[in-house]
Short mmCIF file of C-alpha atoms and ligand atoms in Angstrom, two decimals:
data_model
loop_
_atom_site.label_atom_id
_atom_site.label_comp_id
_atom_site.label_asym_id
_atom_site.label_seq_id
_atom_site.Cartn_x
_atom_site.Cartn_y
_atom_site.Cartn_z
CA MET J 1 114.01 110.60 93.05
CA LYS J 2 112.72 107.05 93.32
CA PHE J 3 111.72 105.41 96.61
CA ASN J 4 114.91 103.40 97.30
CA THR J 5 116.99 106.50 96.85
CA LYS J 6 114.66 108.62 98.91
CA THR J 7 115.02 106.34 101.98
CA ILE J 8 118.73 107.12 101.90
CA HIS J 9 118.84 110.76 100.67
CA GLY J 10 115.32 112.10 100.69
CA GLY J 11 114.96 115.40 102.62
CA GLN J 12 118.52 114.92 103.96
CA LYS J 13 121.75 116.87 103.52
CA PRO J 14 125.09 116.88 105.23
CA ASP J 15 125.00 118.81 108.57
CA PRO J 16 125.87 122.45 107.98
CA ALA J 17 128.34 122.63 110.89
CA TYR J 18 131.01 120.12 109.81
CA GLY J 19 129.42 118.32 106.83
CA ALA J 20 128.64 115.14 108.91
CA VAL J 21 126.88 112.76 106.54
CA MET J 22 124.61 111.46 109.26
CA PRO J 23 122.83 114.22 111.26
CA PRO J 24 124.53 114.67 114.64
CA ILE J 25 122.53 113.84 117.74
CA TYR J 26 121.94 117.42 119.04
CA GLN J 27 121.35 116.37 122.63
CA THR J 28 120.36 119.79 123.88
CA SER J 29 117.23 121.32 125.29
CA THR J 30 118.01 124.95 124.38
CA TYR J 31 120.07 127.13 122.02
CA ALA J 32 122.15 130.29 122.62
CA GLN J 33 120.63 133.52 121.33
CA SER J 34 122.66 136.63 120.53
CA THR J 35 119.73 138.91 121.40
CA PRO J 36 116.15 137.96 122.25
CA GLY J 37 114.90 136.14 119.16
CA GLY J 38 118.36 136.24 117.60
CA HIS J 39 118.93 132.48 117.06
CA LYS J 40 119.85 130.10 114.17
CA GLY J 41 116.48 128.51 113.67
CA PHE J 42 116.11 126.66 116.98
CA GLU J 43 115.09 128.12 120.32
CA TYR J 44 113.90 125.15 122.51
CA SER J 45 113.91 121.52 121.70
CA ARG J 46 110.13 120.96 122.35
CA SER J 47 109.58 123.47 119.52
CA GLY J 48 112.31 122.13 117.32
CA ASN J 49 115.55 120.23 117.30
CA PRO J 50 117.91 119.83 114.38
CA THR J 51 118.10 115.99 114.56
CA ARG J 52 114.30 115.78 114.88
CA SER J 53 113.96 118.15 111.93
CA ALA J 54 116.30 115.98 109.84
CA LEU J 55 114.05 113.06 110.63
CA GLU J 56 110.84 115.03 109.90
CA ASN J 57 112.16 115.98 106.47
CA ALA J 58 113.09 112.36 105.73
CA LEU J 59 109.64 111.17 106.77
CA ALA J 60 107.92 113.73 104.58
CA SER J 61 110.16 112.67 101.68
CA ILE J 62 109.33 108.95 101.87
CA GLU J 63 105.69 109.62 102.21
CA ASN J 64 105.67 111.98 99.23
CA GLY J 65 104.52 114.78 101.56
CA ASN J 66 105.59 118.30 102.18
CA HIS J 67 105.58 118.41 105.95
CA GLY J 68 106.64 115.79 108.55
CA LEU J 69 106.07 115.90 112.30
CA ALA J 70 107.63 113.37 114.73
CA PHE J 71 106.11 112.51 118.09
CA GLY J 72 107.06 110.59 121.25
CA SER J 73 104.83 107.62 120.19
CA GLY J 74 102.36 106.57 117.57
CA LEU J 75 99.51 107.30 119.95
CA ALA J 76 100.90 110.78 120.57
CA ALA J 77 100.70 111.44 116.85
CA ILE J 78 97.08 110.18 116.71
CA ASP J 79 96.33 112.30 119.77
CA ALA J 80 97.57 115.43 117.86
CA VAL J 81 95.23 114.63 114.95
CA ILE J 82 92.14 114.23 117.18
CA LYS J 83 93.07 117.55 118.90
CA LEU J 84 92.24 119.28 115.56
CA LEU J 85 88.61 118.54 116.52
CA GLU J 86 86.16 120.33 118.75
CA PRO J 87 83.48 118.96 121.16
CA GLY J 88 80.45 117.91 119.16
CA ASP J 89 82.55 116.78 116.23
CA GLU J 90 82.24 113.18 114.90
CA VAL J 91 84.76 110.75 113.52
CA VAL J 92 84.17 107.69 111.30
CA SER J 93 86.85 105.16 112.15
CA THR J 94 87.80 101.72 110.94
CA ASN J 95 86.20 99.09 113.34
CA ASP J 96 89.18 96.85 113.33
CA LEU J 97 92.18 98.88 114.53
CA TYR J 98 95.00 98.84 117.08
CA GLY J 99 93.56 98.46 120.59
CA GLY J 100 95.47 101.49 121.84
CA SER J 101 93.91 103.67 119.16
CA TYR J 102 90.46 102.42 120.08
CA ARG J 103 91.18 103.13 123.83
CA LEU J 104 92.40 106.65 123.02
CA PHE J 105 89.19 107.40 121.02
CA ASN J 106 86.83 105.69 123.36
CA SER J 107 88.25 106.26 126.83
CA ILE J 108 89.88 109.70 126.41
CA PHE J 109 88.39 111.70 123.55
CA LYS J 110 84.77 110.57 124.04
CA LYS J 111 84.93 112.32 127.43
CA PHE J 112 85.68 115.60 125.60
CA GLY J 113 82.52 115.40 123.52
CA ILE J 114 83.84 113.76 120.33
CA THR J 115 81.75 110.90 118.91
CA PHE J 116 83.50 107.97 117.19
CA HIS J 117 81.62 105.57 114.88
CA PHE J 118 83.53 102.27 114.39
CA VAL J 119 82.60 100.98 110.92
CA GLY J 120 83.64 98.02 108.76
CA MET J 121 85.07 99.90 105.80
CA GLU J 122 85.90 96.95 103.46
CA ASN J 123 83.15 98.39 101.41
CA ALA J 124 83.85 102.10 101.28
CA GLU J 125 80.27 103.04 100.63
CA ALA J 126 79.40 101.95 104.17
CA ILE J 127 81.29 105.04 105.41
CA GLU J 128 78.72 107.43 103.97
CA ASP J 129 75.91 106.03 106.20
CA TYR J 130 77.78 107.51 109.20
CA ILE J 131 78.60 110.93 107.81
CA ASN J 132 76.58 113.92 108.86
CA GLU J 133 77.16 117.72 109.29
CA ASN J 134 79.24 117.13 112.44
CA THR J 135 81.63 114.67 110.80
CA LYS J 136 85.13 116.15 110.53
CA LEU J 137 87.46 113.13 110.17
CA ILE J 138 87.63 109.68 108.64
CA TRP J 139 90.22 107.51 110.40
CA VAL J 140 91.44 104.55 108.36
CA GLU J 141 93.90 101.83 109.27
CA THR J 142 94.91 99.63 106.28
CA PRO J 143 95.78 96.82 106.43
CA THR J 144 94.01 96.66 109.80
CA ASN J 145 95.51 95.45 113.02
CA PRO J 146 95.17 92.52 113.50
CA MET J 147 92.61 91.20 110.99
CA MET J 148 94.48 92.42 107.93
CA ASN J 149 91.34 93.95 106.32
CA VAL J 150 92.22 96.20 103.40
CA ILE J 151 90.44 99.55 102.87
CA ASP J 152 90.32 101.28 99.50
CA ILE J 153 92.15 104.60 100.19
CA LYS J 154 91.19 106.14 96.86
CA ALA J 155 87.53 105.37 97.23
CA THR J 156 87.53 106.60 100.84
CA ALA J 157 89.32 109.83 99.78
CA ALA J 158 86.67 110.50 97.17
CA ILE J 159 83.97 110.15 99.91
CA ALA J 160 86.04 112.48 102.22
CA LYS J 161 86.42 115.10 99.59
CA LYS J 162 82.73 114.98 98.67
CA HIS J 163 81.73 115.70 102.24
CA LYS J 164 84.66 118.01 102.97
CA VAL J 165 86.02 115.96 105.87
CA LEU J 166 89.73 115.07 106.54
CA LEU J 167 90.98 111.63 105.73
CA ALA J 168 93.79 110.27 107.91
CA VAL J 169 95.43 106.87 107.16
CA ASP J 170 97.38 104.92 109.71
CA ASN J 171 100.09 103.49 107.39
CA THR J 172 102.02 101.59 110.13
CA PHE J 173 101.40 98.09 108.69
CA ALA J 174 102.05 98.91 105.04
CA THR J 175 104.86 101.57 105.33
CA PRO J 176 105.43 103.99 102.47
CA TYR J 177 107.40 101.23 100.68
CA LEU J 178 104.09 99.45 100.05
CA GLN J 179 101.59 102.29 99.83
CA GLN J 180 101.63 106.05 99.88
CA PRO J 181 98.27 107.34 101.15
CA LEU J 182 98.91 111.00 100.29
CA ASP J 183 99.18 110.04 96.60
CA LEU J 184 95.84 108.23 96.86
CA GLY J 185 94.04 111.33 98.20
CA ALA J 186 94.51 111.14 102.03
CA ASP J 187 95.17 114.43 103.94
CA ILE J 188 97.13 112.98 106.78
CA VAL J 189 99.38 109.85 106.99
CA MET J 190 100.19 108.55 110.35
CA HIS J 191 102.86 106.12 111.55
CA SER J 192 103.84 104.25 114.64
CA VAL J 193 107.52 104.75 113.78
CA THR J 194 108.09 102.23 116.52
CA LYS J 195 107.33 99.51 113.97
CA TYR J 196 108.76 99.09 110.42
CA ILE J 197 110.16 102.60 109.99
CA GLY J 198 112.40 102.28 113.10
CA GLY J 199 112.63 98.63 112.18
CA HIS J 200 114.83 97.40 115.07
CA SER J 201 112.48 97.33 118.08
CA ASP J 202 114.70 99.88 119.85
CA LEU J 203 112.55 102.94 119.97
CA VAL J 204 108.93 104.18 120.54
CA MET J 205 107.93 107.02 118.19
CA GLY J 206 105.09 108.36 116.00
CA ALA J 207 104.82 110.55 112.89
CA LEU J 208 102.42 112.53 110.82
CA VAL J 209 103.03 113.70 107.24
CA VAL J 210 100.76 116.17 105.37
CA ASN J 211 100.91 118.17 102.14
CA ASP J 212 98.77 121.17 103.05
CA LYS J 213 100.70 123.99 104.75
CA GLU J 214 97.74 125.24 106.85
CA LEU J 215 97.07 121.77 108.13
CA ALA J 216 100.76 121.29 108.83
CA ASP J 217 100.75 124.59 110.84
CA ARG J 218 97.76 123.54 112.90
CA LEU J 219 99.44 120.13 113.73
CA TYR J 220 102.72 121.90 114.50
CA PHE J 221 100.87 124.16 116.85
CA ILE J 222 99.40 121.17 118.69
CA GLN J 223 102.74 119.33 118.66
CA ASN J 224 104.46 122.28 120.32
CA ALA J 225 101.56 123.23 122.62
CA SER J 226 100.88 119.68 123.86
CA GLY J 227 104.58 118.76 123.83
CA ALA J 228 104.58 115.06 122.98
CA VAL J 229 107.81 115.24 120.96
CA CYS J 230 110.51 112.57 120.53
CA GLY J 231 114.13 113.11 121.62
CA PRO J 232 117.26 113.53 119.43
CA GLN J 233 118.66 110.16 120.17
CA ASP J 234 115.53 108.31 119.01
CA SER J 235 115.30 110.66 116.02
CA PHE J 236 118.83 109.50 114.95
CA LEU J 237 117.87 105.85 115.37
CA ALA J 238 114.69 106.31 113.28
CA LEU J 239 116.71 108.08 110.57
CA ARG J 240 119.09 105.20 110.50
CA GLY J 241 116.16 102.73 110.27
CA ILE J 242 114.63 104.64 107.35
CA LYS J 243 117.81 104.10 105.32
CA THR J 244 117.18 100.35 105.07
CA LEU J 245 113.37 100.41 104.95
CA HIS J 246 113.15 99.24 101.37
CA VAL J 247 115.54 96.34 101.75
CA ARG J 248 113.97 95.13 105.02
CA MET J 249 110.36 95.43 103.60
CA GLN J 250 111.28 93.37 100.57
CA ARG J 251 112.36 90.42 102.82
CA HIS J 252 109.44 90.99 105.21
CA CYS J 253 107.13 90.52 102.26
CA GLU J 254 108.91 87.40 100.94
CA ASN J 255 108.91 85.80 104.40
CA GLY J 256 105.37 86.88 105.09
CA ARG J 257 104.20 85.10 101.93
CA ALA J 258 106.11 81.96 102.79
CA VAL J 259 104.61 81.86 106.31
CA ALA J 260 101.04 82.69 105.16
CA GLU J 261 101.23 79.84 102.56
CA TYR J 262 102.59 77.36 105.11
CA LEU J 263 99.93 78.17 107.62
CA ALA J 264 97.16 77.89 105.04
CA SER J 265 98.31 74.40 104.23
CA HIS J 266 98.40 73.20 107.82
CA PRO J 267 95.36 70.97 108.88
CA ASP J 268 95.33 72.39 112.41
CA ILE J 269 94.91 75.99 111.25
CA GLN J 270 91.47 77.42 110.57
CA ASP J 271 91.78 80.75 108.89
CA VAL J 272 94.82 82.73 107.75
CA TYR J 273 94.46 86.45 107.29
CA TRP J 274 96.93 87.89 104.73
CA PRO J 275 95.97 90.22 101.93
CA GLY J 276 98.15 88.42 99.33
CA PHE J 277 95.79 85.47 99.08
CA GLU J 278 93.52 85.69 96.03
CA SER J 279 90.70 84.55 98.34
CA HIS J 280 91.18 87.57 100.58
CA PRO J 281 87.96 89.66 100.30
CA ASN J 282 89.93 92.81 99.30
CA HIS J 283 92.78 91.22 97.45
CA ALA J 284 92.02 93.30 94.38
CA VAL J 285 92.20 96.55 96.30
CA ALA J 286 95.37 95.44 98.05
CA LYS J 287 96.92 94.64 94.67
CA SER J 288 96.02 98.00 93.22
CA GLN J 289 97.13 100.19 96.11
CA MET J 290 100.06 98.20 97.67
CA LYS J 291 103.27 97.11 95.97
CA ASP J 292 103.36 93.80 97.84
CA PHE J 293 101.49 92.36 100.84
CA GLY J 294 103.70 92.95 103.85
CA GLY J 295 105.00 90.76 106.69
CA MET J 296 101.94 90.69 108.99
CA VAL J 297 99.98 87.44 109.11
CA SER J 298 97.15 86.52 111.51
CA PHE J 299 95.58 83.08 111.97
CA THR J 300 93.21 81.01 114.08
CA THR J 301 93.47 77.44 115.24
CA LYS J 302 91.02 74.80 114.05
CA GLY J 303 87.71 75.01 116.04
CA ASN J 304 88.88 78.33 117.64
CA ASP J 305 90.87 76.26 120.13
CA TYR J 306 92.22 78.74 122.76
CA ASP J 307 94.44 76.23 124.58
CA LYS J 308 96.06 75.17 121.33
CA ALA J 309 96.68 78.83 120.38
CA ILE J 310 98.33 79.52 123.74
CA SER J 311 100.47 76.31 123.41
CA ILE J 312 101.67 77.50 119.98
CA VAL J 313 102.76 80.91 121.11
CA GLU J 314 104.42 79.39 124.13
CA ARG J 315 106.35 76.82 122.10
CA LEU J 316 107.71 79.14 119.44
CA LYS J 317 111.46 79.57 119.70
CA VAL J 318 112.61 81.79 116.81
CA PHE J 319 109.43 83.90 117.02
CA THR J 320 109.38 85.86 120.33
CA LEU J 321 106.01 86.14 122.18
CA ALA J 322 105.86 89.94 122.51
CA GLU J 323 103.75 93.08 121.77
CA SER J 324 104.76 95.21 118.83
CA LEU J 325 105.74 94.47 115.28
CA GLY J 326 107.81 95.57 112.34
CA GLY J 327 111.26 94.84 113.76
CA VAL J 328 113.82 92.66 112.00
CA GLU J 329 113.09 89.86 114.42
CA SER J 330 109.92 87.76 114.14
CA LEU J 331 107.32 88.27 116.92
CA ALA J 332 104.08 86.42 117.83
CA GLY J 333 101.25 87.99 119.69
CA HIS J 334 97.92 86.98 121.12
CA PRO J 335 95.79 90.07 120.40
CA ALA J 336 92.81 89.16 122.64
CA SER J 337 94.96 89.24 125.73
CA MET J 338 97.73 91.55 124.56
CA THR J 339 97.47 94.37 121.98
CA HIS J 340 93.63 94.34 121.80
CA ALA J 341 92.75 93.55 125.42
CA SER J 342 91.47 97.11 125.88
CA ILE J 343 88.62 96.38 123.44
CA PRO J 344 85.59 94.72 125.07
CA LYS J 345 85.25 91.01 124.16
CA GLU J 346 81.94 91.40 122.37
CA GLU J 347 83.30 94.33 120.29
CA ARG J 348 86.55 92.59 119.33
CA GLU J 349 84.80 89.33 118.45
CA LYS J 350 82.52 91.23 116.02
CA THR J 351 85.61 92.04 113.98
CA GLY J 352 87.16 88.54 114.20
CA VAL J 353 89.56 89.04 117.12
CA VAL J 354 88.59 85.65 118.71
CA ASP J 355 90.47 84.00 121.56
CA SER J 356 92.42 81.66 119.19
CA LEU J 357 93.73 84.47 117.05
CA ILE J 358 97.49 84.69 116.79
CA ARG J 359 99.27 87.58 115.03
CA LEU J 360 102.71 87.16 113.52
CA SER J 361 105.07 89.91 112.65
CA VAL J 362 107.28 87.96 110.23
CA GLY J 363 110.89 89.22 110.48
CA ILE J 364 113.79 88.97 108.08
CA GLU J 365 115.44 85.74 109.38
CA ASP J 366 115.99 82.72 107.20
CA GLN J 367 112.60 81.56 105.82
CA GLU J 368 113.40 77.83 106.58
CA ASP J 369 114.02 78.54 110.25
CA LEU J 370 110.71 80.45 110.52
CA ILE J 371 108.68 77.66 108.86
CA ASN J 372 110.44 74.98 110.99
CA ASP J 373 109.75 76.96 114.13
CA LEU J 374 106.04 77.16 113.29
CA LYS J 375 106.04 73.47 112.35
CA GLN J 376 107.45 72.37 115.72
CA ALA J 377 105.11 74.80 117.68
CA ILE J 378 101.86 73.76 115.89
CA GLY J 379 102.90 70.10 115.98
O1 P1T S 1 102.93 102.03 120.18
P1 P1T S 1 102.77 103.41 119.53
O2 P1T S 1 104.10 103.77 118.88
O3 P1T S 1 102.17 104.44 120.34
O4 P1T S 1 101.80 103.24 118.24
C1 P1T S 1 100.46 102.87 118.35
C2 P1T S 1 100.00 102.16 117.14
C3 P1T S 1 99.26 102.89 116.17
N1 P1T S 1 98.86 102.29 115.04
C4 P1T S 1 99.02 101.01 114.80
C5 P1T S 1 98.56 100.34 113.57
C6 P1T S 1 99.79 100.25 115.71
O5 P1T S 1 100.01 98.94 115.52
C7 P1T S 1 100.27 100.84 116.94
C8 P1T S 1 101.00 100.06 117.99
N2 P1T S 1 100.77 98.69 117.93
C9 P1T S 1 101.35 97.76 118.80
C10 P1T S 1 102.07 98.05 119.87
C11 P1T S 1 100.98 96.37 118.47
O6 P1T S 1 101.65 95.42 118.95
O7 P1T S 1 100.00 96.17 117.64
#
């Protein structure tokens, strides 16, 4: 089955009870048993729920994986991955990543004796300098949030295999429409489903997809034991979102390109970060591992002018100033004070998250309206 068919049919079948084409929202916490242990596959909705199962199967299908797990948020999914580790273990992570992932690693798991090395991975060989006998996981976000760096998944997977460590890829920005990390050698693919997969800014959810049964069992144990699951109503919404993922992504990519090119031509704009530019340092890798370049675009104002950046985000009318990304509507964010405020200033500035950086999640509105909005806001 090809991708555009998988989004609609992959891992899905009519509900066994009445043949409902869309999985019903099984809004129940528990299930009747005829005798202790005598149930129809579900006992308690933290452990499993038919609507969540339908979603987990669909997620596995679109990521070309064997097992899907859905969580109450993207961070809950990341939390489950790190709980595979033990005190004393080490993780090599992308240095430019979502501020909440950084906070989870640095402010929660560090306390439990796990060491994180934040490394610029644009050159995959740099990762090897940080690998030792305690290293258990490489954590990659690509493209990165918000600097749009691209990391070579295949080359990183080769390093992970060589050193027998797990490779997890946060595929939130790309989505499986653009890249499928398991096919490139990753062990775990992670999503903030809140973003493009949900696609309508109406839910908060996370997901993991893996191929290996033993790894899936360990993650399922953590999911059930820690309990950060998503509910049936949100599972239904995410399933509905998946069905249009390919159509939405196509438009996000077209509009992302138009916005990036417009910004690059504007005299008041300094740098535009978008992997579709031939001048992007990892354009060749992006071209080889992604089908297109996505709808996320970051940029700075000329002379790193903070006041100018703030006036732009305040003046935008079609773009809404808000956290998050990946919905049908266009959003603008100021990473330094919003999504990445939990990263110390000197740390975030090392990766380019300066005070004038603006991040756009380019939606699927009419391209002309988006460009005109930027035009009037930048002046
Ligand atoms: O918000 P949540 O569903 O918990 O997902 C966390 C997360 C993980 N990974 C990436 C790449 C992300 O972008 C996020 C969430 N990001 C935002 C809310 C944001 O505006 O960047």
